[in-house]
Coordinates of C-alpha atoms and ligand atoms in Angstrom, one line a residue:
X19 CA 2.0 55.4 -5.4
X20 CA 2.9 58.3 -7.1
X21 CA 2.9 59.3 -10.4
X22 CA 5.8 58.8 -12.4
X23 CA 6.9 61.5 -15.5
X24 CA 7.9 59.9 -18.5
X25 CA 11.2 60.5 -19.7
X26 CA 10.4 59.4 -23.0
X27 CA 7.5 58.6 -25.5
X28 CA 6.4 55.0 -26.0
X29 CA 7.3 55.8 -29.8
X30 CA 11.1 57.1 -28.8
X31 CA 13.5 54.4 -27.4
X32 CA 16.4 52.9 -29.9
X33 CA 19.4 50.8 -29.7
X34 CA 21.1 53.7 -28.7
X35 CA 19.1 54.1 -25.5
X36 CA 20.4 50.6 -24.7
X37 CA 21.5 50.6 -20.8
X38 CA 19.4 54.2 -19.9
X39 CA 16.6 53.9 -16.8
X40 CA 13.8 55.2 -18.4
X41 CA 9.8 56.1 -17.1
X42 CA 7.4 55.3 -20.0
X43 CA 3.7 56.1 -19.3
X44 CA 1.1 54.9 -21.9
X45 CA -1.8 52.4 -22.4
X46 CA -1.7 48.6 -22.3
X47 CA -2.1 47.2 -25.8
X48 CA -1.5 44.1 -25.3
X49 CA -0.6 41.7 -22.7
X50 CA 0.9 38.3 -23.1
X51 CA 1.8 36.3 -19.6
X52 CA 3.7 33.6 -20.4
X53 CA 3.7 32.1 -16.7
X54 CA 7.5 33.5 -15.7
X55 CA 7.6 36.5 -17.9
X56 CA 4.7 39.5 -18.5
X57 CA 5.3 41.4 -21.4
X58 CA 3.3 44.2 -22.4
X59 CA 2.8 46.7 -25.4
X60 CA 2.6 50.0 -23.9
X61 CA 1.4 52.5 -26.4
X62 CA 0.7 56.0 -26.5
X63 CA 0.1 58.4 -29.4
X64 CA 3.8 58.0 -31.2
X65 CA 4.2 54.5 -30.8
X66 CA 4.5 51.1 -28.8
X67 CA 7.3 50.0 -27.0
X68 CA 7.5 46.5 -25.1
X69 CA 7.6 46.3 -21.4
X70 CA 9.2 43.1 -19.4
X71 CA 7.8 42.1 -16.0
X72 CA 10.3 39.2 -14.4
X73 CA 10.5 38.4 -10.8
X74 CA 14.1 38.5 -11.7
X75 CA 13.9 42.0 -12.0
X76 CA 11.4 43.0 -9.6
X77 CA 9.3 41.2 -7.4
X78 CA 6.5 43.3 -6.7
X79 CA 6.4 44.9 -10.1
X80 CA 6.2 41.2 -11.6
X81 CA 3.0 40.9 -9.0
X82 CA 1.1 43.9 -9.8
X83 CA 1.8 43.3 -13.3
X84 CA -0.8 40.5 -13.2
X85 CA -3.0 42.7 -12.8
X86 CA -2.5 44.9 -15.9
X87 CA -5.5 44.7 -18.9
X88 CA -6.1 45.9 -22.0
X89 CA -6.3 50.1 -21.7
X90 CA -4.8 50.3 -18.3
X91 CA -3.0 53.5 -17.9
X92 CA 0.2 52.3 -16.0
X93 CA 3.8 54.2 -15.7
X94 CA 6.7 51.8 -15.9
X95 CA 10.5 52.4 -15.0
X96 CA 13.1 50.3 -15.8
X97 CA 16.3 50.2 -17.6
X98 CA 16.3 49.7 -22.0
X99 CA 17.9 46.3 -23.4
X100 CA 18.1 45.1 -26.2
X101 CA 15.7 42.3 -27.0
X102 CA 16.8 39.0 -26.6
X103 CA 18.4 37.1 -29.8
X104 CA 15.5 36.6 -32.2
X105 CA 12.6 38.4 -30.5
X106 CA 13.6 42.0 -32.5
X107 CA 10.4 42.9 -34.2
X108 CA 12.2 45.2 -37.3
X109 CA 8.1 45.8 -38.2
X110 CA 8.0 48.1 -34.7
X111 CA 10.4 51.5 -34.7
X112 CA 11.2 50.7 -31.3
X113 CA 11.1 46.8 -32.2
X114 CA 15.3 46.3 -31.3
X115 CA 14.7 47.0 -27.5
X116 CA 12.4 46.7 -24.5
X117 CA 12.3 47.7 -21.2
X118 CA 13.5 45.7 -17.9
X119 CA 11.0 46.9 -15.6
X120 CA 11.2 47.2 -11.7
X121 CA 8.7 49.6 -11.0
X122 CA 5.4 49.7 -11.8
X123 CA 2.2 52.4 -11.2
X124 CA -1.2 51.5 -11.9
X125 CA -2.5 55.2 -13.1
X126 CA -5.9 54.3 -13.6
X127 CA -7.4 50.8 -14.4
X128 CA -10.0 50.7 -17.4
X129 CA -13.2 48.6 -18.1
X130 CA -12.7 46.3 -20.9
X131 CA -13.3 48.1 -24.0
X132 CA -16.4 47.3 -26.5
X133 CA -13.7 46.7 -29.2
X134 CA -10.2 46.7 -29.5
X135 CA -7.8 49.6 -30.1
X136 CA -6.4 48.3 -33.4
X137 CA -7.0 49.1 -36.9
X138 CA -8.9 46.1 -38.3
X139 CA -12.1 45.7 -36.3
X140 CA -15.3 44.5 -37.1
X141 CA -17.8 46.4 -35.8
X142 CA -20.3 48.9 -37.1
X143 CA -19.6 52.7 -37.1
X144 CA -22.5 53.5 -34.3
X145 CA -20.8 51.8 -32.3
X146 CA -17.4 53.8 -33.0
X147 CA -19.1 56.9 -32.7
X148 CA -21.0 56.0 -29.3
X149 CA -17.6 55.4 -27.9
X150 CA -15.8 57.9 -29.7
X151 CA -12.7 58.1 -27.5
X152 CA -11.9 54.5 -27.8
X153 CA -12.3 55.1 -31.1
X154 CA -10.2 58.1 -31.6
X155 CA -7.5 56.1 -30.1
X156 CA -7.2 53.4 -32.9
X157 CA -3.6 54.1 -34.7
X158 CA -5.7 54.7 -38.1
X159 CA -7.7 57.5 -36.7
X160 CA -4.5 58.9 -34.7
X161 CA -2.6 59.2 -38.2
X162 CA -6.0 60.6 -39.8
X163 CA -6.2 63.3 -37.3
X164 CA -2.6 63.8 -37.5
X165 CA -2.8 64.4 -41.7
X166 CA -5.6 66.7 -40.5
X167 CA -3.5 68.8 -38.6
X168 CA -0.3 68.6 -40.9
X169 CA -3.0 70.4 -43.7
X170 CA -4.4 73.3 -41.2
X171 CA -0.7 74.1 -40.6
X172 CA 0.4 73.5 -44.9
X173 CA -2.5 75.9 -45.6
X174 CA -2.0 78.6 -42.8
X175 CA 1.5 78.7 -43.4
X176 CA 0.6 78.6 -47.5
X177 CA -1.7 81.7 -46.9
X178 CA 0.6 83.5 -45.1
X179 CA 3.5 83.4 -47.1
X180 CA 1.2 84.6 -49.8
X181 CA 0.1 87.7 -47.9
X182 CA -3.3 86.3 -47.0
X183 CA -5.0 87.8 -43.7
X184 CA -6.7 84.8 -41.4
X185 CA -9.6 86.8 -40.3
X186 CA -12.6 85.1 -38.0
X187 CA -15.9 86.2 -39.1
X188 CA -19.1 85.4 -36.8
X189 CA -20.8 82.1 -35.5
X190 CA -23.7 83.9 -34.8
X191 CA -25.3 85.7 -38.0
X192 CA -28.0 86.9 -40.4
X193 CA -29.6 83.9 -42.9
X194 CA -26.7 83.6 -45.7
X195 CA -27.8 82.8 -49.3
X196 CA -25.7 79.6 -49.8
X197 CA -29.1 77.7 -50.8
X198 CA -29.4 75.2 -48.1
X199 CA -31.8 75.5 -44.9
X200 CA -30.3 77.7 -41.9
X201 CA -30.0 76.2 -38.8
X202 CA -31.3 78.7 -36.4
X203 CA -30.7 80.1 -33.1
X204 CA -33.4 81.7 -30.7
X205 CA -32.6 84.9 -29.4
X206 CA -33.3 85.6 -25.6
X207 CA -32.4 88.6 -25.6
X208 CA -34.9 89.7 -28.7
X209 CA -37.7 88.1 -28.5
X210 CA -38.8 86.0 -31.8
X211 CA -36.0 86.8 -33.7
X212 CA -33.2 84.3 -34.9
X213 CA -29.6 84.3 -35.7
X214 CA -28.5 81.7 -38.0
X215 CA -25.5 79.6 -38.0
X216 CA -23.4 80.5 -41.5
X217 CA -23.6 78.3 -43.8
X218 CA -20.8 79.7 -45.2
X219 CA -18.9 83.1 -44.5
X220 CA -19.5 84.2 -48.1
X221 CA -21.3 87.5 -47.2
X222 CA -19.0 88.4 -44.7
X223 CA -15.6 87.7 -46.8
X224 CA -17.0 89.5 -49.6
X225 CA -17.6 92.8 -47.2
X226 CA -13.9 92.1 -46.3
X227 CA -13.1 92.6 -49.5
X228 CA -15.0 96.1 -49.6
X229 CA -13.0 96.8 -46.2
X230 CA -9.9 96.9 -48.5
X231 CA -8.2 93.7 -46.4
X232 CA -7.2 92.7 -50.3
X233 CA -6.4 89.2 -49.4
X234 CA -8.5 86.9 -46.6
X235 CA -8.5 83.3 -45.5
X236 CA -10.1 81.7 -42.8
X237 CA -10.6 77.8 -41.9
X238 CA -13.9 77.8 -40.2
X239 CA -16.9 75.9 -39.5
X240 CA -19.9 76.0 -41.7
X241 CA -23.4 74.8 -41.4
X242 CA -26.4 73.4 -43.5
X243 CA -29.6 71.9 -42.3
X244 CA -29.8 69.5 -44.8
X245 CA -31.4 65.9 -45.2
X246 CA -28.2 64.4 -44.9
X247 CA -27.0 62.6 -47.6
X248 CA -24.3 59.6 -47.1
X249 CA -20.9 61.7 -47.2
X250 CA -22.3 65.1 -45.7
X251 CA -22.8 66.6 -42.3
X252 CA -24.4 69.3 -40.8
X253 CA -21.5 70.9 -39.8
X254 CA -18.2 70.8 -41.7
X255 CA -15.0 72.8 -42.1
X256 CA -14.3 75.2 -45.1
X257 CA -11.1 76.7 -46.3
X258 CA -12.4 80.2 -47.3
X259 CA -10.7 82.5 -49.1
X260 CA -11.3 85.8 -51.2
X261 CA -9.2 88.1 -53.2
X262 CA -9.5 91.8 -54.6
X263 CA -8.0 93.2 -57.8
X264 CA -8.2 89.5 -59.2
X265 CA -9.8 87.5 -62.2
X266 CA -10.3 83.7 -62.5
X267 CA -6.5 83.4 -63.6
X268 CA -5.4 84.8 -60.2
X269 CA -7.4 82.4 -58.3
X270 CA -6.5 79.4 -60.4
X271 CA -2.8 80.8 -59.5
X272 CA -3.2 81.2 -56.1
X273 CA -5.3 77.2 -55.6
X274 CA -2.8 75.6 -57.7
X275 CA 0.0 76.7 -55.5
X276 CA -1.5 75.7 -52.8
X277 CA -2.6 71.9 -54.2
X278 CA 1.3 71.9 -55.4
X279 CA 2.2 72.6 -51.6
X280 CA -0.3 69.5 -50.5
X281 CA 0.7 67.0 -53.2
X282 CA 4.1 67.3 -52.2
X283 CA 4.6 67.5 -48.7
X284 CA 1.5 64.8 -47.9
X285 CA 1.8 62.5 -51.2
X286 CA 5.5 63.2 -51.6
X287 CA 4.4 63.7 -55.5
X288 CA 5.3 66.7 -57.7
X289 CA 1.9 68.1 -59.0
X290 CA 2.2 69.6 -62.7
X291 CA 0.6 73.2 -62.9
X292 CA -1.3 74.4 -64.3
X293 CA -4.0 72.1 -63.8
X294 CA -6.1 71.0 -66.9
X295 CA -9.3 72.4 -67.4
X296 CA -12.8 71.3 -68.3
X297 CA -16.1 73.6 -69.2
X298 CA -19.1 72.3 -67.7
X299 CA -20.7 71.4 -70.8
X300 CA -17.1 69.3 -71.8
X301 CA -17.2 67.3 -68.6
X302 CA -21.1 66.7 -69.0
X303 CA -21.1 65.4 -72.6
X304 CA -17.7 63.0 -72.4
X305 CA -18.3 62.2 -68.2
X306 CA -21.8 62.7 -67.3
X307 CA -20.4 65.0 -64.1
X308 CA -19.7 68.4 -63.3
X309 CA -16.8 66.4 -60.9
X310 CA -15.2 63.9 -63.3
X311 CA -13.4 61.4 -62.4
X312 CA -10.2 61.2 -64.9
X313 CA -8.9 58.0 -63.6
X314 CA -9.9 56.3 -65.8
X315 CA -10.9 56.9 -69.5
X316 CA -14.2 55.6 -70.3
X317 CA -15.4 58.7 -72.2
X318 CA -19.2 59.1 -73.4
X319 CA -19.6 60.1 -77.0
X320 CA -23.1 62.5 -78.1
X321 CA -24.7 60.8 -80.9
X322 CA -27.1 63.6 -81.9
X323 CA -25.8 63.9 -85.6
X324 CA -25.8 60.5 -86.2
X325 CA -29.7 59.9 -85.5
X326 CA -31.0 63.5 -87.3
X327 CA -33.0 61.1 -89.8
X328 CA -33.5 58.2 -87.8
X329 CA -36.4 55.8 -88.2
X330 CA -36.3 55.5 -84.3
X331 CA -39.3 57.4 -82.5
X332 CA -37.6 57.2 -79.5
X333 CA -34.0 58.9 -81.0
X334 CA -36.1 61.5 -82.9
X335 CA -38.7 62.6 -80.3
X336 CA -35.8 63.5 -77.8
X337 CA -33.8 65.1 -80.8
X338 CA -36.9 67.5 -81.3
X339 CA -37.2 68.3 -78.1
X340 CA -33.7 69.5 -77.5
X341 CA -32.5 66.4 -75.7
X342 CA -29.0 64.6 -76.1
X343 CA -28.7 60.8 -77.2
X344 CA -25.3 59.8 -75.7
X345 CA -23.3 56.7 -75.7
X346 CA -20.7 55.0 -73.9
X347 CA -18.7 51.7 -74.9
X348 CA -17.9 48.5 -72.8
X349 CA -14.8 47.2 -74.2
X350 CA -15.1 43.7 -73.8
X351 CA -18.4 43.3 -72.6
X352 CA -20.2 41.9 -75.4
X353 CA -20.8 38.4 -73.8
X354 CA -22.8 40.1 -70.8
X355 CA -25.5 38.0 -70.3
X356 CA -29.4 39.3 -70.1
X357 CA -29.9 38.8 -66.3
X358 CA -26.5 41.4 -66.1
X359 CA -27.9 43.7 -68.8
X360 CA -31.0 43.7 -66.8
X361 CA -29.3 44.5 -63.7
X362 CA -27.6 47.6 -65.5
X363 CA -31.0 48.6 -67.0
X364 CA -32.6 48.6 -63.6
X365 CA -29.6 50.5 -62.7
X366 CA -30.6 53.5 -64.7
X367 CA -34.1 53.4 -64.7
X368 CA -34.0 54.0 -60.7
X369 CA -32.0 57.3 -61.3
X370 CA -34.7 58.4 -63.6
X371 CA -33.7 56.7 -67.1
X372 CA -36.8 55.5 -69.3
X373 CA -34.9 52.7 -70.4
X374 CA -31.1 51.3 -71.5
X375 CA -30.5 50.4 -74.9
X376 CA -27.8 47.8 -75.2
X377 CA -26.2 46.6 -78.5
X378 CA -23.8 43.7 -78.7
X379 CA -20.7 44.6 -81.3
X380 CA -20.5 41.2 -83.6
X381 CA -18.1 40.7 -86.5
X382 CA -20.9 41.5 -89.3
X383 CA -23.0 44.0 -86.8
X384 CA -25.2 44.9 -84.2
X385 CA -27.1 42.6 -81.9
X386 CA -29.9 44.4 -80.3
X387 CA -33.7 44.4 -79.9
X388 CA -33.7 47.7 -81.4
X389 CA -31.1 46.9 -84.1
X390 CA -34.0 46.4 -86.4
X391 CA -34.8 50.3 -86.0
X392 CA -30.9 51.1 -87.5
X393 CA -30.5 51.1 -91.4
X394 CA -26.9 50.0 -92.2
X395 CA -25.8 53.1 -92.5
X396 CA -26.9 54.5 -88.8
X397 CA -25.1 51.3 -87.7
X398 CA -22.2 51.5 -89.4
X399 CA -21.5 55.2 -88.2
X400 CA -22.5 54.3 -84.4
X401 CA -19.8 51.5 -84.7
X402 CA -17.5 54.2 -86.2
X403 CA -18.1 56.7 -83.9
X404 CA -18.0 54.7 -80.6
X405 CA -14.5 53.3 -81.9
X406 CA -16.2 49.7 -81.3
X407 CA -15.0 46.5 -82.1
X408 CA -16.7 42.9 -82.0
X409 CA -17.1 41.8 -78.8
X410 CA -17.7 45.3 -77.3
X411 CA -20.8 46.6 -76.1
X412 CA -22.8 49.6 -76.7
X413 CA -25.3 51.7 -74.2
X414 CA -27.4 54.3 -75.3
X415 CA -29.0 57.2 -73.0
X416 CA -31.3 59.2 -74.3
X417 CA -33.6 62.1 -73.0
X418 CA -33.6 66.0 -71.5
X419 CA -29.9 66.6 -71.9
X420 CA -28.4 66.8 -68.1
X421 CA -30.7 64.3 -66.7
X422 CA -29.6 62.0 -69.7
X423 CA -25.7 62.9 -69.1
X424 CA -26.4 62.5 -65.7
X425 CA -27.6 58.5 -65.5
X426 CA -24.9 57.9 -68.7
X427 CA -22.2 59.7 -65.9
X428 CA -23.7 57.7 -62.5
X429 CA -23.5 53.9 -65.7
X430 CA -20.0 55.2 -66.4
X431 CA -18.8 55.2 -62.8
X432 CA -20.5 51.9 -62.3
X433 CA -19.2 50.2 -65.3
X434 CA -15.3 51.7 -64.3
X435 CA -16.3 49.6 -60.7
X436 CA -17.5 46.8 -62.6
X437 CA -14.2 46.4 -65.1
X438 CA -12.3 47.6 -61.6
X439 CA -10.5 50.7 -64.2
X440 CA -9.7 52.6 -61.3
X441 CA -6.4 50.8 -60.4
X442 CA -5.2 51.0 -56.8
X443 CA -2.1 53.2 -57.6
X444 CA -3.7 55.2 -60.1
X445 CA -2.1 58.2 -60.0
X446 CA -4.2 61.5 -58.4
X447 CA -6.5 63.5 -60.7
X448 CA -6.7 66.8 -60.4
X449 CA -8.6 69.3 -62.7
X450 CA -11.1 73.0 -62.9
X451 CA -14.5 72.9 -64.4
X452 CA -15.1 76.1 -65.6
X453 CA -17.8 77.5 -67.0
X454 CA -21.0 76.6 -65.2
X455 CA -24.2 77.7 -65.9
X456 CA -25.2 81.0 -63.9
X457 CA -28.7 79.7 -63.6
X458 CA -30.4 76.3 -62.6
X459 CA -34.2 76.6 -63.6
X460 CA -36.1 74.4 -61.4
X461 CA -39.6 72.8 -62.7
X462 CA -41.6 72.3 -59.2
X463 CA -41.0 76.4 -58.0
X464 CA -41.0 77.3 -61.8
X465 CA -38.2 79.8 -61.2
X466 CA -34.7 80.0 -62.0
X467 CA -32.2 79.5 -59.0
X468 CA -28.3 80.7 -59.1
X469 CA -26.4 77.3 -59.5
X470 CA -23.3 79.0 -57.2
X471 CA -25.0 81.8 -55.0
X472 CA -26.9 85.3 -56.0
X473 CA -23.4 87.2 -56.0
X474 CA -21.5 84.9 -58.3
X475 CA -20.7 86.7 -62.1
X476 CA -22.3 86.2 -64.8
X477 CA -19.7 85.7 -67.9
X478 CA -19.7 89.6 -69.4
X479 CA -20.4 88.7 -72.6
X480 CA -23.5 87.0 -71.4
X481 CA -25.1 89.6 -69.3
X482 CA -27.6 90.6 -72.1
X483 CA -28.7 86.9 -72.1
X484 CA -30.1 87.3 -68.3
X485 CA -33.1 89.1 -69.2
X486 CA -33.3 87.2 -73.2
X487 CA -32.2 83.8 -72.3
X488 CA -31.2 83.5 -68.5
X489 CA -30.6 79.7 -68.9
X490 CA -27.9 80.3 -71.4
X491 CA -25.5 82.9 -68.9
X492 CA -22.4 81.4 -68.2
X493 CA -21.0 81.9 -64.6
X494 CA -17.7 83.1 -63.8
X495 CA -17.8 80.4 -61.3
X496 CA -15.0 76.8 -61.5
X497 CA -15.0 73.9 -58.7
X498 CA -11.7 71.8 -58.4
X499 CA -12.4 68.5 -58.8
X500 CA -10.1 65.3 -57.3
X501 CA -10.6 62.2 -58.4
X502 CA -14.1 62.6 -58.8
X503 CA -14.9 64.7 -55.8
X504 CA -15.6 68.3 -56.2
X505 CA -13.2 69.9 -53.1
X506 CA -13.3 73.6 -53.9
X507 CA -15.9 75.9 -55.9
X508 CA -16.0 79.6 -56.0
X509 CA -16.5 82.3 -58.4
X510 CA -15.7 86.0 -59.4
X511 CA -18.3 88.1 -57.8
X512 CA -20.9 90.7 -59.1
X513 CA -19.3 93.8 -57.5
X514 CA -21.6 96.5 -58.6
X515 CA -25.2 97.3 -58.3
X516 CA -26.6 97.6 -61.5
X517 CA -26.1 94.3 -62.3
X518 CA -26.6 93.0 -59.0
X519 CA -30.0 94.1 -59.6
X520 CA -30.3 92.5 -63.0
X521 CA -29.2 88.9 -61.1
X522 CA -32.0 89.4 -58.8
X523 CA -34.5 90.1 -61.0
X524 CA -33.0 87.2 -63.2
X525 CA -33.9 85.3 -60.0
X526 CA -36.9 86.4 -59.3
X527 CA -36.6 88.3 -56.0
X528 CA -38.1 91.6 -55.7
X529 CA -36.4 94.6 -55.0
X530 CA -37.7 94.9 -51.7
X531 CA -36.7 91.0 -50.8
X532 CA -33.5 92.0 -52.3
X533 CA -33.0 94.8 -49.6
X534 CA -34.3 92.7 -46.9
X535 CA -32.2 90.1 -47.4
X536 CA -28.8 90.7 -49.1
X537 CA -29.4 94.9 -48.0
X538 CA -26.2 95.6 -46.0
X539 CA -24.2 93.8 -48.5
X540 CA -26.0 96.0 -51.2
X541 CA -24.9 99.0 -49.0
X542 CA -21.3 97.9 -48.6
X543 CA -20.9 97.9 -52.3
X544 CA -22.1 101.4 -52.9
X545 CA -18.9 102.6 -50.8
X546 CA -16.6 101.5 -53.1
X547 CA -16.2 97.4 -54.1
X548 CA -13.2 96.1 -55.6
X549 CA -13.8 93.7 -57.8
X550 CA -13.1 90.8 -56.3
X551 CA -13.8 86.9 -56.1
X552 CA -13.1 83.9 -54.2
X553 CA -13.3 80.2 -53.5
X554 CA -13.9 77.6 -50.9
X555 CA -12.4 74.1 -50.1
X556 CA -14.3 71.4 -48.4
X557 CA -12.1 70.9 -45.7
X558 CA -12.6 67.3 -44.4
X559 CA -13.1 65.9 -47.9
X560 CA -9.6 67.3 -48.7
X561 CA -8.2 65.4 -46.0
X562 CA -10.4 62.0 -46.5
X563 CA -8.9 62.0 -50.0
X564 CA -5.1 62.8 -48.9
X565 CA -5.8 60.3 -46.3
X566 CA -7.0 57.2 -48.6
X567 CA -10.5 57.6 -46.5
X568 CA -14.0 56.8 -48.1
X569 CA -15.8 58.5 -45.3
X570 CA -15.2 62.2 -44.1
X571 CA -16.3 60.9 -40.8
X572 CA -13.1 59.1 -40.3
X573 CA -11.0 62.8 -40.7
X574 CA -13.5 64.4 -38.1
X575 CA -12.6 63.8 -34.7
X576 CA -16.5 63.8 -33.3
X577 CA -18.7 63.4 -36.6
X578 CA -22.6 62.6 -36.4
X579 CA -24.5 60.2 -37.9
X580 CA -26.0 60.3 -41.7
X581 CA -29.2 61.2 -39.5
X582 CA -27.5 64.1 -37.7
X583 CA -26.8 62.3 -34.1
X584 CA -24.0 62.7 -32.1
X585 CA -24.0 59.1 -30.3
X586 CA -21.2 60.0 -27.7
X587 CA -23.3 63.0 -26.4
X588 CA -27.2 61.9 -27.4
X589 CA -27.6 65.3 -29.4
X590 CA -29.6 66.7 -30.3
X591 CA -31.6 66.9 -26.8
X592 CA -34.2 67.8 -25.4
X593 CA -33.7 71.2 -23.2
X594 CA -35.4 72.1 -19.9
X595 CA -38.7 74.3 -19.9
X596 CA -36.5 77.1 -18.3
X597 CA -34.6 77.3 -20.9
X598 CA -37.2 76.9 -23.7
X599 CA -39.2 79.9 -21.4
X600 CA -35.7 82.4 -21.5
X601 CA -36.0 82.1 -25.1
X602 CA -39.9 82.1 -25.6
X603 CA -40.4 79.1 -27.6
X604 CA -42.9 76.6 -26.9
X605 CA -42.7 73.0 -28.7
X606 CA -45.8 71.8 -29.6
X607 CA -46.9 68.6 -31.7
X608 CA -45.1 66.0 -29.3
Ligands
LIG26 N1 -19.1 80.6 -50.2 C1 -19.2 79.2 -51.3 C2 -20.1 77.8 -51.2 O1 -19.1 77.4 -49.5 C3 -17.5 79.2 -52.0 C4 -17.3 80.7 -52.7 O2 -18.0 81.1 -53.7 O3 -16.3 81.3 -52.2 O4 -19.6 77.3 -51.6

């Protein structure tokens, strides 16, 4: 039978259409056969409409409808009617009407799907990824991808309205310096040579500034071959931005404007700007993280001052080595059992802490295995500094600064989870983290690495430290943090050859190596590079947060597993000998 083109979508019909003859196309979402009457919920991405088959409407159609099963694709023709009294469904936009069908065409049959096409399904994610085409039919996934679409449109419109130019940069390029491992693409035409897939368009966007485009943006794929952690993907999307003749404030203003738009158009809330800012140091000391979640307070307290003359060796040793003693107050947790405290001690030990000091706050002082090491004065000041009251619990961790702070930061999040401090309806918390260190020391290789990337400018007042005390140099770098997630990061760049040379030197990169790796960029800088800076958003994470999801995979159409597999098409996969030969590649060690 011939295919009938739809007159309406499955989300469209209302009471005003009653009496009209319509054609609907869609998938059988649900079928109820009540003997004489067959009800089908017909679904497409716009919604669901109930269509009804009765011998009295049309015998043939009713007969054929008996064959319908979930996910069959059908076309129906019929008349819109008011649903019989008491059968209306006000929770469905089309719920006041249904369609009396007198003609049915089965456009395609479907095997029984491995899981139901509905929001609440209890199946493992691998099965969803294998049958992604079915998973993507589920209303929740459709909602997520439509939201993702909406975010693309808002972003494009916003940047266009602000004079930004969208420019595509290559996917096949020279290796980028973002610090991760490259995905390589062998060149067939140039034996033994390789392209790299971009870890980001960083070098290109800087070159575009040299070319005078002034304001650039791009929504683009980036690729990083890392051992994947829970919520990472080997390929992901960035909103990439670069601007000329700007300082940090200009970048903040543009980004805040975009976030204001997104908050307004997606959440319907007014975002107050300028956004709060925290320096990296402050974020680490108070929240133990460079992406602090500020939806709850629970601030950490640095206790170094209190214990300068302590009789407790662990503390004085830490202080002598330039380390930190950090405390966290767990309100009302003074009654935690030994067992609960052991679990938390294990938690911090797994993260690398030597141990977890805990003290119960009582009416008459502190109760703890280590209490004997502290004099009354110390105990009193500790209680005071922590703002503790009877019934509370104090945690203390000491050790090398960033390590101890990060571990306490993890404990802070763990306690927030246990104490349910993050309320479902807590307003979103967006902030800037600024003044990151420029360089990070790596104990293993005994050298400094760029914390952001090697083109990030130091704060100008810190430039002299590059040679004398590189670890102290602060960067003109910033991250945008939403509810404890880094959603964007960027920096003002170095645009001057001398400073760039100093930076390479601090990074232990020889002139030759710099020339070989970044020569093209350095050359471009010789021809009049404007001062410039930029930022890139992790687009998937941004959409995830706006969608209220917990995994970026739930806002990507075809994501890979945490081990980088695509379960639907089984990639990566082997290729033919022929293909390998053409690429001059030999696979060994099978
Ligand atoms: N290219 C940087 C990144 O991917 C962002 C930036 O500095 O603009 O993190």
